[in-house]
Short mmCIF file of C-alpha atoms and ligand atoms in Angstrom, two decimals:
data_model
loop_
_atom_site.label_atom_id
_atom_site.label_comp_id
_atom_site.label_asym_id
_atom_site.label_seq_id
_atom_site.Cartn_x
_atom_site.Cartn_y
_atom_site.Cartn_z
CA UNK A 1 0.00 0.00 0.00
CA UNK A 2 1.28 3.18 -1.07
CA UNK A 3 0.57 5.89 1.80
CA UNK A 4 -0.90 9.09 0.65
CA UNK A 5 0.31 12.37 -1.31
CA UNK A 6 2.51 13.91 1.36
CA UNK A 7 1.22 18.05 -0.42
CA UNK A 8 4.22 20.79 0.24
CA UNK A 9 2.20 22.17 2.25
CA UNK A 10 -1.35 22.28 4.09
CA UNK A 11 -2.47 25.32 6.83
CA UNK A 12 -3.37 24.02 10.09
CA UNK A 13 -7.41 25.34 11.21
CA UNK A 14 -8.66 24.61 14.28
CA UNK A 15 -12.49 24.49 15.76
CA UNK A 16 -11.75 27.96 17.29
CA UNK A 17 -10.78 29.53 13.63
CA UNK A 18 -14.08 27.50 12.58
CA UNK A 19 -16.02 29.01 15.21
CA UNK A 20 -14.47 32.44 14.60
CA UNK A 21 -15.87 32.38 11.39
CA UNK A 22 -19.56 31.05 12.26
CA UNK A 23 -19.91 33.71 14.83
CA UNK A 24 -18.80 36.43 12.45
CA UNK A 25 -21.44 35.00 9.64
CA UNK A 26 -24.41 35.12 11.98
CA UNK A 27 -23.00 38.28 13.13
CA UNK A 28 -24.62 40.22 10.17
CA UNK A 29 -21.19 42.14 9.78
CA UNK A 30 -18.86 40.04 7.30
CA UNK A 31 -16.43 42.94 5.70
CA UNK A 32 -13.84 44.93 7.81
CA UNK A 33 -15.50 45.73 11.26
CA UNK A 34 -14.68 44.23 14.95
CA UNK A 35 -12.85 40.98 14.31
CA UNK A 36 -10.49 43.19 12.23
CA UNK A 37 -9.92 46.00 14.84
CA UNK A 38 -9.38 43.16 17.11
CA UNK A 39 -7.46 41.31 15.34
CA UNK A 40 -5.02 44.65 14.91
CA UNK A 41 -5.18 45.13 18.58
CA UNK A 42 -3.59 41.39 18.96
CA UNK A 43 -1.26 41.68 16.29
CA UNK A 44 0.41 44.99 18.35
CA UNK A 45 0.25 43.00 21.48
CA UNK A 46 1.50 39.76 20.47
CA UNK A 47 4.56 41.97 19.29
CA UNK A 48 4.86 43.84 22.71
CA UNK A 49 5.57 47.24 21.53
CA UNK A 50 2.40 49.48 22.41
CA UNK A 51 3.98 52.25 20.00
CA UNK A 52 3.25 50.01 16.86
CA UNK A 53 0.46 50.19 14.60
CA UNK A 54 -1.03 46.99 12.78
CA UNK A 55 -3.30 47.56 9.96
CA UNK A 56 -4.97 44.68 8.59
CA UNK A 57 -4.78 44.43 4.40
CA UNK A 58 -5.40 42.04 2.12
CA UNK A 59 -2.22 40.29 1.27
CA UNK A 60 1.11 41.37 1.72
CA UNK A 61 1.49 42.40 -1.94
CA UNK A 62 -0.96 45.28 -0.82
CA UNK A 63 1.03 46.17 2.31
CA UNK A 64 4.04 46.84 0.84
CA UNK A 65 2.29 48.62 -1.77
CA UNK A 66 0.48 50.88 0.96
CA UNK A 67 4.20 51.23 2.82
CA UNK A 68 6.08 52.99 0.00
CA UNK A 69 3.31 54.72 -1.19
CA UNK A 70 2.64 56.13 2.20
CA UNK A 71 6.65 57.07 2.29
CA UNK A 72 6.11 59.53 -1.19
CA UNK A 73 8.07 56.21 -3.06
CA UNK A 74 7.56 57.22 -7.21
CA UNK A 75 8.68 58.19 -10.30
CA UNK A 76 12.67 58.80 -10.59
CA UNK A 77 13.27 56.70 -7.42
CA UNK A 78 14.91 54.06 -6.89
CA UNK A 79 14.46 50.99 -4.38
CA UNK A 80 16.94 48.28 -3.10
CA UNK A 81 15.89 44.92 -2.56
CA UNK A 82 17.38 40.93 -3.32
CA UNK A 83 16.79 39.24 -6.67
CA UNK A 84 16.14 36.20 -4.41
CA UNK A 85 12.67 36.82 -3.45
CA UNK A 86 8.95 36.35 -4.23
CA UNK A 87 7.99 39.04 -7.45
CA UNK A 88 5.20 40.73 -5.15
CA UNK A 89 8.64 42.28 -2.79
CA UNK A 90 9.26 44.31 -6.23
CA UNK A 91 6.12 44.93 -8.47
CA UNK A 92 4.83 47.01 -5.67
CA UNK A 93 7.82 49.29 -6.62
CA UNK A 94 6.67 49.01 -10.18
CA UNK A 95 3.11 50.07 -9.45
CA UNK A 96 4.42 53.34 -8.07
CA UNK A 97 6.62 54.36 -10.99
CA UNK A 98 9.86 53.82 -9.44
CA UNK A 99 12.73 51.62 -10.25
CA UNK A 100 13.52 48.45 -8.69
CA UNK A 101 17.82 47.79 -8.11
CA UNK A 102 17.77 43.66 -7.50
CA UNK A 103 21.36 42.69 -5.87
CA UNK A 104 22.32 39.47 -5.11
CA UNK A 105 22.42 37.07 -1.50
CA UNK A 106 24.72 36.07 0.95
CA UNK A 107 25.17 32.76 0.33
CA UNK A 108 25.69 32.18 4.22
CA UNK A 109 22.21 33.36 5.13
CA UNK A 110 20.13 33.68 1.50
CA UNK A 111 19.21 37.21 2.53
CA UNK A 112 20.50 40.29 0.93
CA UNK A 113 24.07 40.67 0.50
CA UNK A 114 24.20 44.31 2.32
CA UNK A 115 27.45 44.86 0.93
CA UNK A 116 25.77 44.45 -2.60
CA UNK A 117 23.14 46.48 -1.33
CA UNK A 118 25.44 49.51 -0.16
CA UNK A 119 27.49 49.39 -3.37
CA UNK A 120 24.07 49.54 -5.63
CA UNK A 121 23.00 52.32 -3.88
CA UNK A 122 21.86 55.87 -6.27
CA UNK A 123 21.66 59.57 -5.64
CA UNK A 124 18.04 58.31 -6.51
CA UNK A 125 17.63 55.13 -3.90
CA UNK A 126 15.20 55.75 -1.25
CA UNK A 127 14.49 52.81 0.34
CA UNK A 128 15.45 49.42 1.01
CA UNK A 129 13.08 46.14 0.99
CA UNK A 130 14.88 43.50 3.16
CA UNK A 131 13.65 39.64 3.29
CA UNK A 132 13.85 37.70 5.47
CA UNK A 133 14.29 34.31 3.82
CA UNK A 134 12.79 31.39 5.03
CA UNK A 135 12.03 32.92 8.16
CA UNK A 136 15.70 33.70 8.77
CA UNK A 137 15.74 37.25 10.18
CA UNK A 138 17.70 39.45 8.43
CA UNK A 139 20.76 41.15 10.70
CA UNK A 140 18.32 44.47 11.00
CA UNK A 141 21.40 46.23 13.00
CA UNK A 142 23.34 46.37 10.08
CA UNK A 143 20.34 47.11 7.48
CA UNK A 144 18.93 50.07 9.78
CA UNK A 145 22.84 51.38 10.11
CA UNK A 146 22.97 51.10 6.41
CA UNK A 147 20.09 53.36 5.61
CA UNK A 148 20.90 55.77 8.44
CA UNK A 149 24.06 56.10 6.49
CA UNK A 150 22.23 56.90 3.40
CA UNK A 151 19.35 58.67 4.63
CA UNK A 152 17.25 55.44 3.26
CA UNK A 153 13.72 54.24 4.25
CA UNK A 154 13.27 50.76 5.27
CA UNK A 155 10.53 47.92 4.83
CA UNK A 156 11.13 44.91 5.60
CA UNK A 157 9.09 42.15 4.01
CA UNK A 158 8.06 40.03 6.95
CA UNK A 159 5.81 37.13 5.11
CA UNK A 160 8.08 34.69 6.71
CA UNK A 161 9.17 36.08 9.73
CA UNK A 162 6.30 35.07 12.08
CA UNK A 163 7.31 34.85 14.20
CA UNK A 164 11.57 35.38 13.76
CA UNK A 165 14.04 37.11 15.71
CA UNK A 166 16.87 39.20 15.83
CA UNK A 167 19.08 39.66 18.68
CA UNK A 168 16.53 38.95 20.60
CA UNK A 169 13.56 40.95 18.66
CA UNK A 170 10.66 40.37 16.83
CA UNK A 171 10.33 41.05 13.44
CA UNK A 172 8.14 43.75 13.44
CA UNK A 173 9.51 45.48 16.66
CA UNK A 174 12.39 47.38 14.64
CA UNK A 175 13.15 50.75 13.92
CA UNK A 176 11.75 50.51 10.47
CA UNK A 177 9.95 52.56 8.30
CA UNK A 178 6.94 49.58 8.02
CA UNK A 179 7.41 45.53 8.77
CA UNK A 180 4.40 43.49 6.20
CA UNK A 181 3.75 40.25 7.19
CA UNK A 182 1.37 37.73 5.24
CA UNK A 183 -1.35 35.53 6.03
CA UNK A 184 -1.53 33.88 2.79
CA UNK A 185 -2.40 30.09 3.21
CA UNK A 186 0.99 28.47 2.54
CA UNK A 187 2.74 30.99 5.24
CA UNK A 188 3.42 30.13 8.76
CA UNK A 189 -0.11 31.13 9.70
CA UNK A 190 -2.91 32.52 7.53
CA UNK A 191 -6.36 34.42 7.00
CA UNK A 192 -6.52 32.19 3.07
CA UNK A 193 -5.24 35.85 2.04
CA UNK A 194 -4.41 38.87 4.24
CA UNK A 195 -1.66 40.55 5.69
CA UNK A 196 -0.51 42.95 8.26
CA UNK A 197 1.21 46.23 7.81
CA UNK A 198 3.25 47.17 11.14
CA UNK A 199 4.36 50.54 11.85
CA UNK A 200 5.24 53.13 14.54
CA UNK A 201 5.29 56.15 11.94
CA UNK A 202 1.63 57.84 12.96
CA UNK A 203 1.34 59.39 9.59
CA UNK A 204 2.26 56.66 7.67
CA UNK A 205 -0.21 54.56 9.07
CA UNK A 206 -2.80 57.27 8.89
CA UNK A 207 -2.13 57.29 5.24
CA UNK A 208 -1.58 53.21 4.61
CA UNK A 209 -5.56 53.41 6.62
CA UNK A 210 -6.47 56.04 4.19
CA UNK A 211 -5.24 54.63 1.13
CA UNK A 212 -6.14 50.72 2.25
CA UNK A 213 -9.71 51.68 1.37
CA UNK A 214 -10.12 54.23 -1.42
CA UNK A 215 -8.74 57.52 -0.03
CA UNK A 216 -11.75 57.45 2.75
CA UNK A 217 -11.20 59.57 5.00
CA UNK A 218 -13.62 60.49 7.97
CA UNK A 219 -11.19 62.64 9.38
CA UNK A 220 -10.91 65.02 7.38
CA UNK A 221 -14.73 65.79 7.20
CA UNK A 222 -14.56 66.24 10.96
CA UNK A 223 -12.00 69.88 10.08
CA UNK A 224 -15.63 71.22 9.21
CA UNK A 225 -17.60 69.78 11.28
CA UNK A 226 -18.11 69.42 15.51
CA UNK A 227 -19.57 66.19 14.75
CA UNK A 228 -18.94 63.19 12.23
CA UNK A 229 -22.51 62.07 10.92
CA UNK A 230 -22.52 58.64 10.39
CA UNK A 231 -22.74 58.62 6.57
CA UNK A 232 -20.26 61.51 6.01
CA UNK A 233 -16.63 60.85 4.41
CA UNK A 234 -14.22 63.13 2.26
CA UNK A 235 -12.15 60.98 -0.69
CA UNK A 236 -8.46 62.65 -0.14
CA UNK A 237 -6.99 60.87 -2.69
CA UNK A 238 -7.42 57.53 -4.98
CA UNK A 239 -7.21 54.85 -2.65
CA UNK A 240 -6.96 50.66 -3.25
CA UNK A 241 -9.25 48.48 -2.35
CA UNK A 242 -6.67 46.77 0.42
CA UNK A 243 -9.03 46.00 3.33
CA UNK A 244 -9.42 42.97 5.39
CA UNK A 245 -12.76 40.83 5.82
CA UNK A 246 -13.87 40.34 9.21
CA UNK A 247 -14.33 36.93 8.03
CA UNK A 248 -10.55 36.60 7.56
CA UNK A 249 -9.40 38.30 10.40
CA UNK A 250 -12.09 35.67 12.34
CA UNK A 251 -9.35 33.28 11.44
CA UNK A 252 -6.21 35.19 11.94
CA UNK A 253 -7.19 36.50 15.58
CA UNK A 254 -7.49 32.67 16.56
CA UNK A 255 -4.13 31.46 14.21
CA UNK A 256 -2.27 34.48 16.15
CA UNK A 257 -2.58 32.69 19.25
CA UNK A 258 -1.10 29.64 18.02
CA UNK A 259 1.50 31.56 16.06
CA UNK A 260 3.98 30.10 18.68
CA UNK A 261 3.15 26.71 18.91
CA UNK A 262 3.15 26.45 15.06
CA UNK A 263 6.68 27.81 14.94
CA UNK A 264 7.75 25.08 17.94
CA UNK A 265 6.58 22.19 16.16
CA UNK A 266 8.01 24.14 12.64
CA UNK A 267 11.28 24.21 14.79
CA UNK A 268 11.14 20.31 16.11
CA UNK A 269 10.70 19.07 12.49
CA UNK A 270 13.46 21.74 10.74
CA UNK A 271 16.19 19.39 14.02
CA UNK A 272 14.80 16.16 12.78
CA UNK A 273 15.88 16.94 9.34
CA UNK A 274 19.18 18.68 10.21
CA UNK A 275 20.05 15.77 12.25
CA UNK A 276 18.86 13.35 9.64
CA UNK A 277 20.81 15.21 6.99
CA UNK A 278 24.01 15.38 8.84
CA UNK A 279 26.40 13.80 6.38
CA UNK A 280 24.35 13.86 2.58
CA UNK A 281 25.75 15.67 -0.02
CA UNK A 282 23.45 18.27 0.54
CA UNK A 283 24.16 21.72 2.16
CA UNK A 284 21.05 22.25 4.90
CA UNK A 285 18.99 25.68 6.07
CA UNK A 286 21.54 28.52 7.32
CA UNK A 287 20.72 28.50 11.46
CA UNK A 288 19.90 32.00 13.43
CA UNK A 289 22.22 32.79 16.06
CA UNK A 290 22.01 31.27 19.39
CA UNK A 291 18.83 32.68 21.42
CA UNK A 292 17.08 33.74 18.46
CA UNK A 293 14.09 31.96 16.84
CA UNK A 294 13.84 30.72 13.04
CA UNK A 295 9.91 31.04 12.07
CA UNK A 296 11.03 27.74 10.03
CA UNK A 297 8.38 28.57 7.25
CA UNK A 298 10.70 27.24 4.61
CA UNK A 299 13.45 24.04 5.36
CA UNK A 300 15.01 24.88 2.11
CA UNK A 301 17.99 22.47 1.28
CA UNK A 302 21.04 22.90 -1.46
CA UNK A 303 22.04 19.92 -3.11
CA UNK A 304 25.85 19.70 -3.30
CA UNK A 305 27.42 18.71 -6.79
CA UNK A 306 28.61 15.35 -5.44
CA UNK A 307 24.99 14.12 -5.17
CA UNK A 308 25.19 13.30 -8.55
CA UNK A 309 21.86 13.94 -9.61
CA UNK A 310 20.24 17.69 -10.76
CA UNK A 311 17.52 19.65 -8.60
CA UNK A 312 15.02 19.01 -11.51
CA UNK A 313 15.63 14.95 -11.27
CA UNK A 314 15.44 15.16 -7.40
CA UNK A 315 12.15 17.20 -7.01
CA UNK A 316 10.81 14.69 -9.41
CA UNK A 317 11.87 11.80 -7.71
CA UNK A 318 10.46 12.78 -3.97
CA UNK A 319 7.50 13.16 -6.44
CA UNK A 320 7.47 9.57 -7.35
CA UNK A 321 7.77 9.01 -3.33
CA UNK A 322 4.34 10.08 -2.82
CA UNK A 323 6.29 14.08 -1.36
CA UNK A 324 5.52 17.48 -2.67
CA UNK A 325 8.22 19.98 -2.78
CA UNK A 326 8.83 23.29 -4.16
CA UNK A 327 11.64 26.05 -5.27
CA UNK A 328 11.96 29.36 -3.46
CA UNK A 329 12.36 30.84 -5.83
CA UNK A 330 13.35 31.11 -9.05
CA UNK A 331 14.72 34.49 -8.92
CA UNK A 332 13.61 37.69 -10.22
CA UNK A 333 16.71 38.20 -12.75
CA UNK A 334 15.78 34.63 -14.76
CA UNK A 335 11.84 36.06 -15.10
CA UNK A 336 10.95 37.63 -18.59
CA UNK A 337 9.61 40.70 -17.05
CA UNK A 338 12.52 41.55 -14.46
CA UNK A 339 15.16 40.42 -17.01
CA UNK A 340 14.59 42.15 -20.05
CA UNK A 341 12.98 45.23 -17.95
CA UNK A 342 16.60 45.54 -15.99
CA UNK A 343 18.91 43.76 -18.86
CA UNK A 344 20.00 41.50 -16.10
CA UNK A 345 22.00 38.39 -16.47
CA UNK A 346 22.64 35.33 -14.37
CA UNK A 347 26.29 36.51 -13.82
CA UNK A 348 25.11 39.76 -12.19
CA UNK A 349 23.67 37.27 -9.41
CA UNK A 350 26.19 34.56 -8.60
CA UNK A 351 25.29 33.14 -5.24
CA UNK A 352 21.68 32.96 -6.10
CA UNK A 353 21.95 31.53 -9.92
CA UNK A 354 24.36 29.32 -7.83
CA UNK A 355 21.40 28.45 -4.96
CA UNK A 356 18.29 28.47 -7.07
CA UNK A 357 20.38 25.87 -9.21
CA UNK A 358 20.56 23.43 -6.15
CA UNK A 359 17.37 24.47 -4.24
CA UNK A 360 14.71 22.44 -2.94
CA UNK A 361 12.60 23.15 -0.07
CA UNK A 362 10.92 20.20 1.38
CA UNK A 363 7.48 20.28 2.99
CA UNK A 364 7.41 21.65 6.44
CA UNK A 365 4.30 22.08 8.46
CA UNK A 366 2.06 21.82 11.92
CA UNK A 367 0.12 19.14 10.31
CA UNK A 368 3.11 16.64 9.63
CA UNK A 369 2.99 13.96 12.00
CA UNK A 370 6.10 12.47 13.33
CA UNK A 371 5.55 9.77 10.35
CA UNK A 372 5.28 12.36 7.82
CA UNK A 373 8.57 13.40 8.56
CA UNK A 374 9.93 10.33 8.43
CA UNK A 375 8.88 9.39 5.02
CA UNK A 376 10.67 12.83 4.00
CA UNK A 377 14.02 11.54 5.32
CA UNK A 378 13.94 8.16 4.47
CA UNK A 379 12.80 9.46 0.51
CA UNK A 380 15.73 12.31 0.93
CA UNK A 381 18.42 9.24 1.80
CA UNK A 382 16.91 7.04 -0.41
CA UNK A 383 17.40 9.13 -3.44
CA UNK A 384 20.67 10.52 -2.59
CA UNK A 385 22.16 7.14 -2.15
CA UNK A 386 20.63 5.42 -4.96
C1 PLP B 1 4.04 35.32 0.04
C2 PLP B 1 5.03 36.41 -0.16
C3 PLP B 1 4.64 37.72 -0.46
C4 PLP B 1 3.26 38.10 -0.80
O1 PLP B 1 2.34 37.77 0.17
P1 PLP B 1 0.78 37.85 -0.20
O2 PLP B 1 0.12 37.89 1.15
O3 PLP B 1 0.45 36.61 -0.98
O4 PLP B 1 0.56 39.09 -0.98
C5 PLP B 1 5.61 38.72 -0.51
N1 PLP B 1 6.91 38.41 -0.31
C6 PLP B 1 7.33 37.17 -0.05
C7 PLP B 1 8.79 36.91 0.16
C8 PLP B 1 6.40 36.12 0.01
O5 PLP B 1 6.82 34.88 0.22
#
């Protein structure tokens, strides 16, 4: 008997998320309303800075957009961020008329090379996008030195980092600009699609609210006006359509509170495979420094030339195991649109041609059982020693 399709991966929703999303149905008040102001109010608390803002969005994709927008990011500008990422970390840029400079990783950590990212920097760069890969945080010391240096803006994009550390901090709890995370349903907990946009800049978040639902605002009837009626709004600019449902954030405020015991059980499975892996020709995930936690939303391994067979050939034969993998990612610079946009070529980007070549990130998820994982290693050694 063959077991089941092992899928990459599969969120994890509970009774409570179920429940959450009943009592919000019968509630009579489906679109952004109660659960989502509560759900904010958790997302700044479960971060434990009472100076941040959360603003529930969407997706991610429409967070970022909302962050450099809100920071005056356009035409003739330029903004920093790593080839090796997801395309939504540099359309946004697109949308708003400015340029997008891709630089290559370390090949230690996957992130952003900062050096790169110092040395590609413009009389017009205004910002940089760090990610943080995997879940790995980024060292945000050196990236918010970096842009003091060069009078730079900084948003990170967080849609792995839930929750990830740095010296001891959240993700989210920096002295950025903005911090998006996303709560998109493969992600290390989700809403099916939404994000958060994280602040502690008062008018940027007044303008991400703004702008997250069509330039509304009610403020800026009240200049006239003592008193707000209920139906009165002023449109102070055109706005997206960026808000959250109630009916996700019903999910989200009840997948919050397990955001930590997904990442421990994300953590236990990330040992079993380092432990397992110890010795294959394969190079395993880059580790955080001691004391600080790994969100472990991707266990992303490099195969090393002596395994003797390609990525391609490998991904297909975990396949034929009954186990789902996937490639994060293939970079921006080998896309059509990036490529011929930019002119860029793979030898612009050495250490992540060099990774996306050997890549393979292998399922990794709450709802793996200790057998699951199992059948992941013994496929892994199987192939790499037949
Ligand atoms: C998933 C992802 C996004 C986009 O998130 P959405 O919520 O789907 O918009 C952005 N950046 C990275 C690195 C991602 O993995």
């Amino acid at each position: 008997m063959t077991p089941p399709f092992l899928p990459f991966a599969l969120p994890e929703i509970g009774e409570a998320e179920i429940a959450e999303v009943v009592d919000t149905l019968r509630s009579g008040w489906i679109t952004t309303g109660p659960k989502a102001r509560r759900f904010e109010a958790d997302f700044t608390a479960f971060l434990g800075e009472p100076s941040l803002q959360s603003i529930a969005v969407n997706s991610a994709t429409a967070g970022l957009h909302l962050a450099l927008e809100a920071l005056g990011i356009g035409a003739g500008d330029e903004v920093v961020t790593t080839t090796h990422t997801f395309t939504a970390t540099a359309e946004v840029v697109r949308y708003l008329g400015a340029d997008v400079k891709l630089v290559d990783i370390d090949p230690a950590t996957l992130c952003i090379d900062l050096a790169q990212a110092e040395a590609a920097i413009t009389p017009r760069t205004r910002a940089i996008v760090p990610v943080h890969y995997g879940g790995l945080a980024v060292d945000m010391t050196a990236v918010l030195a970096l842009a003091r240096r060069h009078g730079l803006k900084v948003v990170e994009d967080a849609a792995h980092a839930l929750p990830s550390t740095h010296g001891g901090r959240l993700v989210g709890s920096f002295a950025s600009d903005a911090t998006v995370f996303s709560f998109y349903a493969t992600k290390t907990m989700t809403t099916g699609e939404g994000g958060m946009l994280v602040t502690r800049d008062a008018a940027l978040a007044e303008r991400a609210r703004v702008m997250r639902l069509h330039g509304i605002s009610r403020d800026a009837f009240d200049r006239f006006t003592a008193k707000v009626p209920s139906w009165a709004y002023e449109i102070v600019a055109p706005g997206f359509k960026y808000n959250l449902t109630d009916i996700a954030a019903a999910i989200g405020i009840h997948q919050l509170q397990r955001a930590r015991g997904f990442q421990q059980r994300r953590a236990e499975i990330a040992a079993q495979y380092d432990a397992a892996f110890a010795g294959l020709p394969l190079v395993t995930p880059p580790q955080p420094a001691a004391g600080d936690v790994h969100s472990w939303h991707l266990y992303a391994i490099r195969l090393a030339d002596e395994a003797g067979i390609t990525r391609d050939r490998f991904i297909e034969a975990l396949f034929e195991r009954g186990i789902g993998c996937s490639v994060h990612y293939i970079p921006l610079h080998l896309h059509p649109y990036w490529r011929e946009r930019y002119g860029l070529r793979p030898e612009d980007f050495p250490h992540s041609q060099h990774a996306y070549e050997r890549l393979v990130s292998l399922p990794i998820y709450t709802r793996m059982g200790d057998g699951d994982v199992q059948r992941v290693i013994d496929a892994v050694r199987a192939v790499l020693k037949g």
